[in-house]
CSV table of C-alpha atoms in Angstrom, one decimal:
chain,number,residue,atom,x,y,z
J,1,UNK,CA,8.2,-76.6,28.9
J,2,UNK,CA,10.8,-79.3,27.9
J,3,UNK,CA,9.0,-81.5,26.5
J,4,UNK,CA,7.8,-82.1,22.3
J,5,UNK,CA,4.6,-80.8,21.6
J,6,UNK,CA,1.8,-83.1,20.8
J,7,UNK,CA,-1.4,-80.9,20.5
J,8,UNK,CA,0.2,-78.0,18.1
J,9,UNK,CA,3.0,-76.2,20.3
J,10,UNK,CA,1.3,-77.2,23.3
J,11,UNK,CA,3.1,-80.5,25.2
J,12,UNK,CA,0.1,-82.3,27.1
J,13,UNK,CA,0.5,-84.0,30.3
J,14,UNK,CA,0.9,-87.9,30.1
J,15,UNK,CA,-2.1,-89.0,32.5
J,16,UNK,CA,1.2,-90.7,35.2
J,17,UNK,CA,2.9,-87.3,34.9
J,18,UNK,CA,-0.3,-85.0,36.1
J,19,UNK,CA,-0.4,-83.6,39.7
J,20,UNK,CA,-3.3,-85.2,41.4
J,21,UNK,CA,-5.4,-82.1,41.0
J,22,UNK,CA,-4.7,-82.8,37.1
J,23,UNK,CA,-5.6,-86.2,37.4
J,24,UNK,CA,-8.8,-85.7,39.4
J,25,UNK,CA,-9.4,-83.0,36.2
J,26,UNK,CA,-8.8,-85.2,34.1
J,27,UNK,CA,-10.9,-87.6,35.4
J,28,UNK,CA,-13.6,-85.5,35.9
J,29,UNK,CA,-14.1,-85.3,32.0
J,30,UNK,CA,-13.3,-88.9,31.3
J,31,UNK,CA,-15.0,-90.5,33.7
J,32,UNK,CA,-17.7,-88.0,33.9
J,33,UNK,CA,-20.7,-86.5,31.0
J,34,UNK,CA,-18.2,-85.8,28.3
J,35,UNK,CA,-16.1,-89.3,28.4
J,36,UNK,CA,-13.3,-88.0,26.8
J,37,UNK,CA,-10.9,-85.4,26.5
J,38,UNK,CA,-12.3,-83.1,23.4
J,39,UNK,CA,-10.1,-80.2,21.8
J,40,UNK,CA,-9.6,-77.7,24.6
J,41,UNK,CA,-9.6,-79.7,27.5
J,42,UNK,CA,-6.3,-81.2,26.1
J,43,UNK,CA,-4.9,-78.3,27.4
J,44,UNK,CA,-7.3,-76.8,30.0
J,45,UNK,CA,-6.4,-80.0,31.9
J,46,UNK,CA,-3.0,-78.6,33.0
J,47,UNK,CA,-5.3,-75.9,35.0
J,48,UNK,CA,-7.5,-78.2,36.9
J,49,UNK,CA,-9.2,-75.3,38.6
J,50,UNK,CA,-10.8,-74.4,34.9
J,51,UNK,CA,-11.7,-77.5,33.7
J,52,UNK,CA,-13.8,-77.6,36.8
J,53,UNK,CA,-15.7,-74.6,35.7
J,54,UNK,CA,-15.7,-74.8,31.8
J,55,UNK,CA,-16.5,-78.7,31.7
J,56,UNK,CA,-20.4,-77.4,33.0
J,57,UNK,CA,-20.8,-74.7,30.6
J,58,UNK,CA,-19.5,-77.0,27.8
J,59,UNK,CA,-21.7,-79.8,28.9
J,60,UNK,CA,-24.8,-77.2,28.6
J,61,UNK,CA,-24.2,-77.0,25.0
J,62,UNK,CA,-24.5,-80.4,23.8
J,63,UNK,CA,-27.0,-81.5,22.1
J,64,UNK,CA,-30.1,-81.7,23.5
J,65,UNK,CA,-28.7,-79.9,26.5
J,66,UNK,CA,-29.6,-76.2,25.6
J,67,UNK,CA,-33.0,-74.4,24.2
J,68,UNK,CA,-30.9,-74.4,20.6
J,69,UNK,CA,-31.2,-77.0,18.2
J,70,UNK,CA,-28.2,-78.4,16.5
J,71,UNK,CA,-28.4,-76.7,13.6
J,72,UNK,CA,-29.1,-73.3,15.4
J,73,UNK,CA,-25.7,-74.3,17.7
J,74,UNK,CA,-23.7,-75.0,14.2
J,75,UNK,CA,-23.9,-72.1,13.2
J,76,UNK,CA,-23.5,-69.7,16.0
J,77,UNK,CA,-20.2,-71.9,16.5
J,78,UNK,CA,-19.2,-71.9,13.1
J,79,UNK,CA,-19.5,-67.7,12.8
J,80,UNK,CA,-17.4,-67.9,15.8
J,81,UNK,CA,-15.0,-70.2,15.2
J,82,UNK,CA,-14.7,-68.7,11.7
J,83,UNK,CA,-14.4,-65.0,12.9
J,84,UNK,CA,-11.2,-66.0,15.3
J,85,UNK,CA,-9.4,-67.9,11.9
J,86,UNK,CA,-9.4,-70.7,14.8
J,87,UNK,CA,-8.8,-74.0,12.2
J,88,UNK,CA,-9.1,-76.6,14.7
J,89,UNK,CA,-12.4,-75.7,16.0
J,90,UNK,CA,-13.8,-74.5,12.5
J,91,UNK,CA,-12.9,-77.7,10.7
J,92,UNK,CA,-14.7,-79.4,13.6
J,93,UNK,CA,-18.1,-77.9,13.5
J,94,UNK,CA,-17.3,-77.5,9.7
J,95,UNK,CA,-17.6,-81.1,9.3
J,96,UNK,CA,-20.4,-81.0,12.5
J,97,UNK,CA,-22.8,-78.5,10.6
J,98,UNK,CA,-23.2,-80.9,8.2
J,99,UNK,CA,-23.7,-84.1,9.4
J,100,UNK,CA,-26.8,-82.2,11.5
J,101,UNK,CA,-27.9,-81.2,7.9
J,102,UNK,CA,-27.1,-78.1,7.3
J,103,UNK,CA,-26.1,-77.0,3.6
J,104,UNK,CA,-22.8,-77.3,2.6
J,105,UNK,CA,-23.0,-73.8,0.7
J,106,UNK,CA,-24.7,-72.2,4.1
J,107,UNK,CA,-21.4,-73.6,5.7
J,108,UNK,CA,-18.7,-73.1,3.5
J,109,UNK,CA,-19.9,-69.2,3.4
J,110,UNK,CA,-20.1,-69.3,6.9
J,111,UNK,CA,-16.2,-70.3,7.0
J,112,UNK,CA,-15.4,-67.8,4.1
J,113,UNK,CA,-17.1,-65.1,6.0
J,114,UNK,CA,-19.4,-65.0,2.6
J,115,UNK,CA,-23.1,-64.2,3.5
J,116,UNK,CA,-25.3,-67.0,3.9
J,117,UNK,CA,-29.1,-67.4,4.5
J,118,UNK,CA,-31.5,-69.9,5.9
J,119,UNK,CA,-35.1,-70.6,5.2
J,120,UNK,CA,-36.0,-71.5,8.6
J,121,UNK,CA,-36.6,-68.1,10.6
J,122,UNK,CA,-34.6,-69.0,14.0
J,123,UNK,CA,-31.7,-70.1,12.1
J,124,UNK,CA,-31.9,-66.9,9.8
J,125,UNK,CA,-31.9,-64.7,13.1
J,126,UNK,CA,-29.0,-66.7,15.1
J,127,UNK,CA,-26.8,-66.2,11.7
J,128,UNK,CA,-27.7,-62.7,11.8
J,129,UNK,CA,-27.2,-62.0,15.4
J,130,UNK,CA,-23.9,-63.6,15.5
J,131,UNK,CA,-22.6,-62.2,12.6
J,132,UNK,CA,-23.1,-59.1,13.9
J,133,UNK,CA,-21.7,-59.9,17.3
J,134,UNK,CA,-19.1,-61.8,16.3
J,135,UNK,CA,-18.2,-58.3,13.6
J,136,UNK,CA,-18.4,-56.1,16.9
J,137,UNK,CA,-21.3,-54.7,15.8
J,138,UNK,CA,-24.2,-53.2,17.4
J,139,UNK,CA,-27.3,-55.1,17.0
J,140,UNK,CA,-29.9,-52.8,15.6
J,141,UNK,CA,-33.3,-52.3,17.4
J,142,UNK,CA,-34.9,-54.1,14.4
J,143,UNK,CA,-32.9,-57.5,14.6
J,144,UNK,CA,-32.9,-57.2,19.0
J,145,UNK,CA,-36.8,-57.2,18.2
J,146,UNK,CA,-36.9,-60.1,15.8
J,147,UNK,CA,-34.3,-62.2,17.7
J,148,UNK,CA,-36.4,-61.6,20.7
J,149,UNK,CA,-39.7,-62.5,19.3
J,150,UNK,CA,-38.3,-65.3,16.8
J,151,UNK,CA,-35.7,-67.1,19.6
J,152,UNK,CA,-37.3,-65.8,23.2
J,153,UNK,CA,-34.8,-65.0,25.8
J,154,UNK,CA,-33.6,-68.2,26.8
J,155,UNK,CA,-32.2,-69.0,23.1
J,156,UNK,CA,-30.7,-65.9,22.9
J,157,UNK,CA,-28.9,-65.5,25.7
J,158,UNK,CA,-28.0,-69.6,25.1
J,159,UNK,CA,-26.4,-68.5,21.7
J,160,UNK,CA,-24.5,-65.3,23.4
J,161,UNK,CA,-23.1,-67.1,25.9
J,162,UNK,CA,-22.2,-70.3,23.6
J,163,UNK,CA,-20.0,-67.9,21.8
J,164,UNK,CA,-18.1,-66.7,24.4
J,165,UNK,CA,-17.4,-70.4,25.4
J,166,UNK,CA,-16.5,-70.9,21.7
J,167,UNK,CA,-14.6,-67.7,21.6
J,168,UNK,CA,-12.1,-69.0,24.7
J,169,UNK,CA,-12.1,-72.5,22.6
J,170,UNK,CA,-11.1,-70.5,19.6
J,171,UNK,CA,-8.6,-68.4,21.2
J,172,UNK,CA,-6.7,-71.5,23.2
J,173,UNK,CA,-6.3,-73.2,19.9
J,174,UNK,CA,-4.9,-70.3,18.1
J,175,UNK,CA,-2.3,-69.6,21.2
J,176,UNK,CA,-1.2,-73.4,20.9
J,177,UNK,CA,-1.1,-73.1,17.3
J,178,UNK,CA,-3.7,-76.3,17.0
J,179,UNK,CA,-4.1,-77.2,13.5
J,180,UNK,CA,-6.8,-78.7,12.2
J,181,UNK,CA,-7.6,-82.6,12.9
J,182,UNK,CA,-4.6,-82.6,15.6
J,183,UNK,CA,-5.1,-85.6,17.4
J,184,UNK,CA,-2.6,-85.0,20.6
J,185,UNK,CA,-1.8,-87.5,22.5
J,186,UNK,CA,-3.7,-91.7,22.9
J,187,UNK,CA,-5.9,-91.4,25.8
C-alpha cells in the first residue's frame, strides 16, 4: 500500500477510490441497519465479500437484537476485548459498559484482568464463563450447569459466539495497530 495510514497503519479506501464491489460494501453498512462505518468495518470494507457476512452477525449483537442484555453484552465484550490487549475496542466498550450502568470498579477490573463480581446472577455467570473461555480454560461441570440453568442455551451460545465476533474485531485492530479513539477517515 502507498498510501498514509488513517485508521492506525491501516490506509482506508476513499469511498471514489473503492472498486464497486467495495462501494456496494460500503454501502451496504451505510445505507443499511448499522448507518455508519464502525471500527472494523473501516477495514473489512476493503474485502467486500466479508463485510457481507460479518455485517449480520454484528447486527445480531446490538442492542435489543440478541437474548443478552446490555450489561450481560458489556462484559462478555469487555473480557474479550481485554484478554487480546486490543485498545481500540476495549476503550470502546470501556466507555460502553458504563453508560449501560455497569460499575466503574466491575469495569476497570475487567480491563486490568483484576477479578470482578456482579450481584445479579446472569451477569455473575457470563463474567465467569468468559473469563474462563477467554483464559482457555475448561469450563468445569459446575459452572456449564449454572450457566445452563442461570442463562438457557440461547444466551449462552449468544455470548460464545459474540466473542468470537469480538475476538476477529480485537485481532483486526491489533494487526492495524488501531489505537484507541482513532477516528480514520470523514465519512
Amino acid at each position: 500500500m502507498s498510501d498514509a495510514p488513517t485508521f492506525g497503519r491501516y490506509a482506508e479506501i476513499p469511498v471514489d477510490r473503492m472498486t464497486p464491489e467495495q462501494r456496494e460494501g460500503y454501502r451496504f453498512l451505510v445505507e443499511g441497519p448499522r448507518g455508519r462505518l464502525p471500527g472494523p468495518y473501516k477495514v473489512w470494507v476493503h474485502n467486500p465479500k466479508l463485510v457481507r457476512a460479518a455485517a449480520p452477525l454484528g447486527q445480531h449483537f446490538t442492542p435489543g437484537q440478541s437474548s443478552l442484555s446490555e450489561r450481560e453484552r458489556e462484559i462478555a465484550v469487555l473480557v474479550i476485548n481485554s484478554r487480546w490487549h486490543s485498545a481500540y475496542p476495549t476503550a470502546a466498550h470501556e466507555k460502553r459498559g458504563m453508560e449501560v450502568g455497569l460499575p466503574a470498579a466491575a469495569v476497570e477490573a475487567i480491563v486490568a484482568g483484576l477479578p470482578a463480581s456482579f450481584t445479579d446472577a446472569r451477569e455473575q455467570v457470563v463474567y465467569e464463563v468468559a473469563m474462563a473461555l477467554a483464559g482457555g480454560r475448561l469450563v468445569p461441570q459446575g459452572l456449564y450447569d449454572r450457566a445452563v440453568t442461570v442463562l438457557g442455551h440461547e444466551s449462552v451460545t449468544d455470548m460464545i459466539v459474540l466473542m468470537g465476533y469480538y475476538t476477529a474485531v480485537s485481532l483486526t485492530m491489533n494487526f492495524y495497530a488501531v489505537a484507541a479513539g482513532s477516528p480514520g477517515l470523514a465519512r
